Each structure stands twice: as structure tokens, then as C-alpha cells.
PDB file of C-alpha atoms in Angstrom:
ATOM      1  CA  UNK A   1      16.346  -8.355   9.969  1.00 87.00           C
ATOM      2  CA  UNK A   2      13.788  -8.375  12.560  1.00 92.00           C
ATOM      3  CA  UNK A   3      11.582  -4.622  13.368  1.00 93.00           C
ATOM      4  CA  UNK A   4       8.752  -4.077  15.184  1.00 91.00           C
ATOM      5  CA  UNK A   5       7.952  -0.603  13.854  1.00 91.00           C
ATOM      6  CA  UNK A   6       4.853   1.249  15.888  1.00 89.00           C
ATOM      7  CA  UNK A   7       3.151   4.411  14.541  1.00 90.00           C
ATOM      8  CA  UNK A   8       0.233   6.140  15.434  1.00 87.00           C
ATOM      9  CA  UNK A   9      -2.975   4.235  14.510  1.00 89.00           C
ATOM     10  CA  UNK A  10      -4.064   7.139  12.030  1.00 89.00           C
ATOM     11  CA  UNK A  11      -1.019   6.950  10.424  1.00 89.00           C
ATOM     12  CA  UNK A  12      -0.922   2.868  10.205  1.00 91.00           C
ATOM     13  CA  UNK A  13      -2.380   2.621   6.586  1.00 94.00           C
ATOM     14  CA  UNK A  14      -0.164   5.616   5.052  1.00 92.00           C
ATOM     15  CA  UNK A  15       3.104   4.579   6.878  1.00 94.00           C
ATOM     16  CA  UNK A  16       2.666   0.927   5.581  1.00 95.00           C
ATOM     17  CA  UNK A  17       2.012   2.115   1.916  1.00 94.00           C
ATOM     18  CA  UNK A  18       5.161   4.736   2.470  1.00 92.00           C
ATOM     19  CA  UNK A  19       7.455   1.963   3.373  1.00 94.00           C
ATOM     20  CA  UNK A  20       6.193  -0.572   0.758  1.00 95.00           C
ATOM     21  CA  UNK A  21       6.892   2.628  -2.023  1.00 93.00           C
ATOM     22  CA  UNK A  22      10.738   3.007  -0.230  1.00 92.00           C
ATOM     23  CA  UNK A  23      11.363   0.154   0.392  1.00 94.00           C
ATOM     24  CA  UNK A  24      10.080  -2.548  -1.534  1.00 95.00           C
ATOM     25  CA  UNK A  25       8.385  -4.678   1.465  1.00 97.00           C
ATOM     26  CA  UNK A  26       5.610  -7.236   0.699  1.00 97.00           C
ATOM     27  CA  UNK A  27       2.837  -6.420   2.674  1.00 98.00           C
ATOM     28  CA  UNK A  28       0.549  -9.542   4.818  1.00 98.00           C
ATOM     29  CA  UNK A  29      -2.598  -8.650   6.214  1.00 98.00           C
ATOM     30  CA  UNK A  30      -1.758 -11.528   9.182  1.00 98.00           C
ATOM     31  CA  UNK A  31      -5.496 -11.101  10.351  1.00 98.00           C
ATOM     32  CA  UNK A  32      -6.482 -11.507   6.873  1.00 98.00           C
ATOM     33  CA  UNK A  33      -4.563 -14.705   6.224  1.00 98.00           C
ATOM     34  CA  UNK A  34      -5.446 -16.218   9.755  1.00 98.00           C
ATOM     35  CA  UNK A  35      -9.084 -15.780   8.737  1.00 98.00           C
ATOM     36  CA  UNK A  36      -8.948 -17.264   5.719  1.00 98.00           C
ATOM     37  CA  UNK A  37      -7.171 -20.141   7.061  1.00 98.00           C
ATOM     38  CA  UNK A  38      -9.503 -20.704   9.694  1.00 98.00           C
ATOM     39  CA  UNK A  39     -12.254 -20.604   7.531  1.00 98.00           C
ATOM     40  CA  UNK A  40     -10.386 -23.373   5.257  1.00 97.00           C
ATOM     41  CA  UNK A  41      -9.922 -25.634   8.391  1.00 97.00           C
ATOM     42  CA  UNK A  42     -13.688 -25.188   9.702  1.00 97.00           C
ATOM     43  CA  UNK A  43     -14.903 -26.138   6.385  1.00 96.00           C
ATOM     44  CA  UNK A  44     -12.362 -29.185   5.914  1.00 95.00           C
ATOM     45  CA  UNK A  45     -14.002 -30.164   9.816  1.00 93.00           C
ATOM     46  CA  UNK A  46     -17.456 -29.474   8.349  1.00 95.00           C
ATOM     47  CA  UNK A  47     -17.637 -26.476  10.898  1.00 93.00           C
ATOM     48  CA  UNK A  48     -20.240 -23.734  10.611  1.00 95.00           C
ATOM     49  CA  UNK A  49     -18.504 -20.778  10.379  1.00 96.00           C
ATOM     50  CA  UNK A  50     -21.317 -19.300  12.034  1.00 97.00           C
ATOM     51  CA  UNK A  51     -20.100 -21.231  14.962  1.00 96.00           C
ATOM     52  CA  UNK A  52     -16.496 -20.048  15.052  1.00 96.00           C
ATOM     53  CA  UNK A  53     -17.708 -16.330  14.569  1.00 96.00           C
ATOM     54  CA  UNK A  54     -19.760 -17.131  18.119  1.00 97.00           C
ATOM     55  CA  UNK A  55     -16.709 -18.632  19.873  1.00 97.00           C
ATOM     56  CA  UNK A  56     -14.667 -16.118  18.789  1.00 97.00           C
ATOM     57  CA  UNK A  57     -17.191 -13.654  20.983  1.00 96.00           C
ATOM     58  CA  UNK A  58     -17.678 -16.171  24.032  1.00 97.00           C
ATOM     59  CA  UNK A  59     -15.461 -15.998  27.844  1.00 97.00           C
ATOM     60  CA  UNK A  60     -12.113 -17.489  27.654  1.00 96.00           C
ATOM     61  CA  UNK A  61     -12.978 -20.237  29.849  1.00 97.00           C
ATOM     62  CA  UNK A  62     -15.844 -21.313  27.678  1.00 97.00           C
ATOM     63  CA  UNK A  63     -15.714 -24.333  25.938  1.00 97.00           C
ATOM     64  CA  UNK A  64     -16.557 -22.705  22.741  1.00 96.00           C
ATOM     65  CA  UNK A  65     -13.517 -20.393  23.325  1.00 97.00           C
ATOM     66  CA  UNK A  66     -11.350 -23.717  24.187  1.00 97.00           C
ATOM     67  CA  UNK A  67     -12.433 -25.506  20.686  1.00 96.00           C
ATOM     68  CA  UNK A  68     -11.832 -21.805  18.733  1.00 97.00           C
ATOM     69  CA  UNK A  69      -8.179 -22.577  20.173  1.00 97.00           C
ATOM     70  CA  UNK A  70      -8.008 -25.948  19.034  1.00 97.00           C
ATOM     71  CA  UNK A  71      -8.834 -24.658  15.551  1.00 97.00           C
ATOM     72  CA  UNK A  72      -6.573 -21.595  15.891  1.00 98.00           C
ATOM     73  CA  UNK A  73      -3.693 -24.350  16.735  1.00 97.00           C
ATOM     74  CA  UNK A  74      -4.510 -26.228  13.697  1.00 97.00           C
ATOM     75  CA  UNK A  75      -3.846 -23.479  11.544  1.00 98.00           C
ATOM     76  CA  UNK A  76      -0.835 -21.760  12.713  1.00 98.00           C
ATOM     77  CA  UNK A  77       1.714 -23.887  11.160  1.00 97.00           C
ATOM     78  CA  UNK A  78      -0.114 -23.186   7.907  1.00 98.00           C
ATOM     79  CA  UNK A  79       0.375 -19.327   8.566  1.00 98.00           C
ATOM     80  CA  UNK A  80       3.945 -19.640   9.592  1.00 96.00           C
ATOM     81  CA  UNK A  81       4.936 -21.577   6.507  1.00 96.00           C
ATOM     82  CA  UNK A  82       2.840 -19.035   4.213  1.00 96.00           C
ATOM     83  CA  UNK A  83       4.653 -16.001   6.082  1.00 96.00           C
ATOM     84  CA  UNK A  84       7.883 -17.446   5.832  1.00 94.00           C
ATOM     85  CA  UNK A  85       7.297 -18.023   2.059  1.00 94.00           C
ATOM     86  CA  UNK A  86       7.297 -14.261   1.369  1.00 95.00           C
ATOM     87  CA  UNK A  87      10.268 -13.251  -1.195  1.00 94.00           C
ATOM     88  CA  UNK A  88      12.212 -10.642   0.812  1.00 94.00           C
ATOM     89  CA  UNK A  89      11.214  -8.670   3.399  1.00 96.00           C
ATOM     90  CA  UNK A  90       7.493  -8.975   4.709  1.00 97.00           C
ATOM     91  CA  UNK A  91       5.726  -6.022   6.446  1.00 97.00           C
ATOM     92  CA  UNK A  92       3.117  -7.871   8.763  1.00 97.00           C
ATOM     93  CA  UNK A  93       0.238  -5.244   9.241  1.00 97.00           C
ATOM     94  CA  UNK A  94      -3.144  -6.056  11.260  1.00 95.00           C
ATOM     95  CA  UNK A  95      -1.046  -8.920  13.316  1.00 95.00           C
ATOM     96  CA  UNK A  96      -4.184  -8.231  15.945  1.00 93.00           C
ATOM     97  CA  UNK A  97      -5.701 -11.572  15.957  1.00 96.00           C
ATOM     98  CA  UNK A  98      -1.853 -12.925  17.023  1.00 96.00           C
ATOM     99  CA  UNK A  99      -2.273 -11.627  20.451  1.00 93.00           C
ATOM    100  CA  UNK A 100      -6.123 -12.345  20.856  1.00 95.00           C
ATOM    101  CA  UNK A 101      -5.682 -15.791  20.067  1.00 97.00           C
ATOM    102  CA  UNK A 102      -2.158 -15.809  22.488  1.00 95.00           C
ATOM    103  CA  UNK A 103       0.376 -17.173  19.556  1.00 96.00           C
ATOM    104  CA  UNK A 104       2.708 -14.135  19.571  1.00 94.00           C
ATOM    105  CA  UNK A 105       5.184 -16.814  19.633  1.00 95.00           C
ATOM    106  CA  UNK A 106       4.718 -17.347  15.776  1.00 96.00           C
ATOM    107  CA  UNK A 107       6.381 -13.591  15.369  1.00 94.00           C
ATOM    108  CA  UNK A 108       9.604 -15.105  18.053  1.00 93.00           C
ATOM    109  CA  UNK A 109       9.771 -17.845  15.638  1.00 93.00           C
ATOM    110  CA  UNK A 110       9.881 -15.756  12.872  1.00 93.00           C
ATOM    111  CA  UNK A 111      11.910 -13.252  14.197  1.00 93.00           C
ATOM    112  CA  UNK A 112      14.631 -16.009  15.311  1.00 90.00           C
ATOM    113  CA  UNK A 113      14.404 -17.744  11.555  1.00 90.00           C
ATOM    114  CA  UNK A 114      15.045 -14.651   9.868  1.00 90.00           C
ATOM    115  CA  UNK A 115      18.028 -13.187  12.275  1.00 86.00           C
ATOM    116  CA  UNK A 116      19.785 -16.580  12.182  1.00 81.00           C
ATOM    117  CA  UNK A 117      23.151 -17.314  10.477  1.00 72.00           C
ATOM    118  CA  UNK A 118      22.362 -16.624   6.550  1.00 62.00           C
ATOM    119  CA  UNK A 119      21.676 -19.309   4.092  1.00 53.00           C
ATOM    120  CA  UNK A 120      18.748 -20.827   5.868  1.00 60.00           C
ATOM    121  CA  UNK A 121      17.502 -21.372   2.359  1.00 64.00           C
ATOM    122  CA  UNK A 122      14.140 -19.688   2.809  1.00 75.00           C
ATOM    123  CA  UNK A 123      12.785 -17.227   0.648  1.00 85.00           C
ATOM    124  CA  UNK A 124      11.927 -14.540   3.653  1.00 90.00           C
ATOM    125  CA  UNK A 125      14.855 -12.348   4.900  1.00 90.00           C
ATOM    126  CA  UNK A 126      13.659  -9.867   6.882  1.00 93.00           C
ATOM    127  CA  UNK A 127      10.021  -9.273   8.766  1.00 95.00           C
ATOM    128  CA  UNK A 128       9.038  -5.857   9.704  1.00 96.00           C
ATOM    129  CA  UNK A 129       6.094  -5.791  11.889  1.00 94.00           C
ATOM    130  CA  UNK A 130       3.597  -2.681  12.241  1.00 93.00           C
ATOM    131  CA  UNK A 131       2.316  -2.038  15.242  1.00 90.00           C
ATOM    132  CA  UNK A 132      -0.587   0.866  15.988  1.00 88.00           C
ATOM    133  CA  UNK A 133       0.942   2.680  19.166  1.00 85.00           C
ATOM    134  CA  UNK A 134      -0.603   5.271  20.877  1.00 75.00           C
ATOM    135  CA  UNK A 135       2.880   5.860  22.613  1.00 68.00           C
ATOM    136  CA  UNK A 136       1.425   4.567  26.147  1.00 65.00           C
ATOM    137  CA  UNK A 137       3.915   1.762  25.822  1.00 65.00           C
ATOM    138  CA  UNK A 138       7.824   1.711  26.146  1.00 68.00           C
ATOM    139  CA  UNK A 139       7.802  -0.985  23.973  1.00 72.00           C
ATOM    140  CA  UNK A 140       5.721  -2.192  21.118  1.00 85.00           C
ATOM    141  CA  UNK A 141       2.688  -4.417  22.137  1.00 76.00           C
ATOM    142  CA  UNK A 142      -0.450  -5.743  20.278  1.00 76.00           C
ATOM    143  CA  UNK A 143      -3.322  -5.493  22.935  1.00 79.00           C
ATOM    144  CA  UNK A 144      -1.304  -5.239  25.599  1.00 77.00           C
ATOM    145  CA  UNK A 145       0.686  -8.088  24.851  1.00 82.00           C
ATOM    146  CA  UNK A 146       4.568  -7.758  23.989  1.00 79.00           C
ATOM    147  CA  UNK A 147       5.812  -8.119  20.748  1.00 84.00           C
ATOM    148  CA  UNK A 148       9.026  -9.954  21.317  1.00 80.00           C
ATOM    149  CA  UNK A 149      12.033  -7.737  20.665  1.00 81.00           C
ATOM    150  CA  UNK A 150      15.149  -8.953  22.192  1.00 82.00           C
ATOM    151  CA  UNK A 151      16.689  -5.499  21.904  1.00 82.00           C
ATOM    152  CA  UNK A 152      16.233  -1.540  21.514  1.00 84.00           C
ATOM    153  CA  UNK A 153      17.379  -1.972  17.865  1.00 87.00           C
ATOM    154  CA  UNK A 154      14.793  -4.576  16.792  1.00 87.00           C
ATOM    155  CA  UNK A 155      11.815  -1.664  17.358  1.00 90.00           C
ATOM    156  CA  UNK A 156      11.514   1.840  16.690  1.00 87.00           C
ATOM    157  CA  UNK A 157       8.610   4.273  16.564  1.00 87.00           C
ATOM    158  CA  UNK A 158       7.674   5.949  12.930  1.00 88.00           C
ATOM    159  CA  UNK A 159       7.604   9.655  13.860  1.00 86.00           C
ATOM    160  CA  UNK A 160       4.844  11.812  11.620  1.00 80.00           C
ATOM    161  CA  UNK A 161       7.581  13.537  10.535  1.00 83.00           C
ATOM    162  CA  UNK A 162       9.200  10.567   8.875  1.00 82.00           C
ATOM    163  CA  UNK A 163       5.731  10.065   7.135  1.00 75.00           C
ATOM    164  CA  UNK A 164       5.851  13.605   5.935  1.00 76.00           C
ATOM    165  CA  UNK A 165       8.884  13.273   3.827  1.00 72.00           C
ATOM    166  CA  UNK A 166      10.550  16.574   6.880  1.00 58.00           C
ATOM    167  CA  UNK A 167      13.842  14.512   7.370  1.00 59.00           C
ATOM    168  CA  UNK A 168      14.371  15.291   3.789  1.00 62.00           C
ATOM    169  CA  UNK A 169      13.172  18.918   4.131  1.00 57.00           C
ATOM    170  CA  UNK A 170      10.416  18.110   2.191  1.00 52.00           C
ATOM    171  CA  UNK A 171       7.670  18.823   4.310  1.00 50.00           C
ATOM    172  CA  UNK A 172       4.609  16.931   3.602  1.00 52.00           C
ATOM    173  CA  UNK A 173       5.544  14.266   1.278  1.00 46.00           C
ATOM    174  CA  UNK A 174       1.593  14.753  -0.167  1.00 51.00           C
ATOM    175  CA  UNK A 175       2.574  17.874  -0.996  1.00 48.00           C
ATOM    176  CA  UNK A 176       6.165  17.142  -2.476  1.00 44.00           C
ATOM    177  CA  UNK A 177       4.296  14.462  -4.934  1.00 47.00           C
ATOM    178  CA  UNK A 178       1.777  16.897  -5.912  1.00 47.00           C
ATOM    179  CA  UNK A 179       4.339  19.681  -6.802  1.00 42.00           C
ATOM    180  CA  UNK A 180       6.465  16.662  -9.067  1.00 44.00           C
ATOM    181  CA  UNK A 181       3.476  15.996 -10.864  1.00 46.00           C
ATOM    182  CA  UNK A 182       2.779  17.787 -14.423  1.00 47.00           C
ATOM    183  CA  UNK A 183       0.031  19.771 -14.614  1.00 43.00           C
TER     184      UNK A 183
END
């Protein structure tokens, strides 16, 4: 399965460690893993990170910004394979540096790998992806930028309510734990 799920960006960090308790989703930090991947390839070019960090901040039609996206490039096969080497179903949180960089593209791939035909033979079956929504958008984006859905029931938007445990007419689910709990 593919789902873009958006939520309100207060709610990101409790709705991801909600659906990782129900439902068993590994979670990737993509920004996280990009970084660390570019940091790997600048050092294996004998790049100053220092350097990258300043790209990273300079105009898009800078030459600094030009050789960031040559190292960006270098990398994303190297995230794509490490995604798609998650057991299960991965919950992609902080996917920010995806649209920044322009390589939503790696969550189409992704998306189309893990909806196609079963026994692909690859350990990831389904990829959630959390997007922070302020509900400006009809459909999910990361800064500005589409995620790519092909249809209405590949995204849906995690209503507070949800995250409060009230479809279960629990109320708030903080609550609910705290009255389970021996005192």
C-alpha cells in the first residue's frame, strides 16, 4: 500500500508514534538518512562539509547550489535502496529535504514498487508517508510541492480526533492510558 497521510504539524510527532504503537510501522527520518548519506559521499569526495552546509543556503542558480545537486544525485539511489530495505511497512516522517532538493520522484518510485503485482521479492510492502498539513492544500504537498498520489484513496488527513483515541469513544487517548495504568 501506498498513503500519504497529512496531520497538523503539532500533531506530526504524536500521530507518528500513535500509528507506529497500532500499527506496527517502521519509522525513517528521510531527512535524517539523506543527511547522513550526504555527509558519507562528501567525505568519500574529500568534501568539507562546511561547504555543502553553504550550498545548501546559496540561490538555485548558483553554482554551489548546482554541485549540492550533483551530490544530492549521487546519493539518492543509496536512499532508495535503504528505504526499500525496510521489513514491512515504512512510515517516512521529515521527507522535507525530498522536495527542497526536487527528487519527489524517489516517493513515485516507491510508491509504484510497493503497489505493483505482489512477489516483487523486496522486503518493503507498504510506505506510509507523513505529511505536516496545515489544511491549505486539497492534496498533500511537502513545500508546496505534490506528493504524488494517483488517487483520493492513496491520501487522507489524520483528524485530532483520530489522535485522541474519540472514534473509539475514548476521548483523549492520554487520558484513556493514564486511567489503564495501576496506581
Amino acid at each position: 500500500t501506498f498513503l500519504a497521510l497529512t496531520v497538523a504539524p503539532k500533531g506530526l510527532e504524536a500521530v507518528e508514534q500513535e500509528l507506529t504503537r497500532r500499527f506496527g510501522v517502521a519509522p525513517r527520518n528521510v531527512d535524517e538518512i539523506l543527511i547522513r548519506l550526504m555527509r558519507r559521499q562528501a567525505e568519500a569526495m574529500r568534501a568539507d562539509w562546511q561547504v555543502v552546509l553553504k550550498a545548501d543556503a546559496a540561490t538555485r542558480d548558483s553554482q554551489d547550489w548546482r554541485n549540492l545537486m550533483i551530490l544530492v544525485s549521487r546519493v539518492m539511489p543509496a536512499l532508495e535502496q535503504e528505504l526499500m530495505a525496510t521489513e514491512g511497512t515504512a512510515l517516512l516522517v521529515y521527507s522535507g529535504l525530498l522536495a527542497r532538493y526536487d527528487r519527489l520522484e524517489i516517493l513515485e518510485r516507491l510508491r509504484d514498487r510497493v503497489t505493483s503485482p505482489p512477489g516483487t521479492g523486496t522486503a518493503l510492502r507498504g510506505l506510509w508517508v507523513l505529511v505536516p498539513s496545515d489544511e491549505q492544500n486539497a492534496l498533500p504537498t511537502l513545500d508546496r510541492k505534490p506528493v504524488p498520489v494517483i488517487s483520493s484513496n492513496q491520501w487522507a488527513r489524520v483528524p485530532e480526533a483520530w489522535l485522541a483515541n474519540a472514534h473509539r469513544g475514548g476521548g483523549n487517548a492520554d487520558q484513556s492510558r493514564k486511567a489503564k495504568q495501576p496506581q
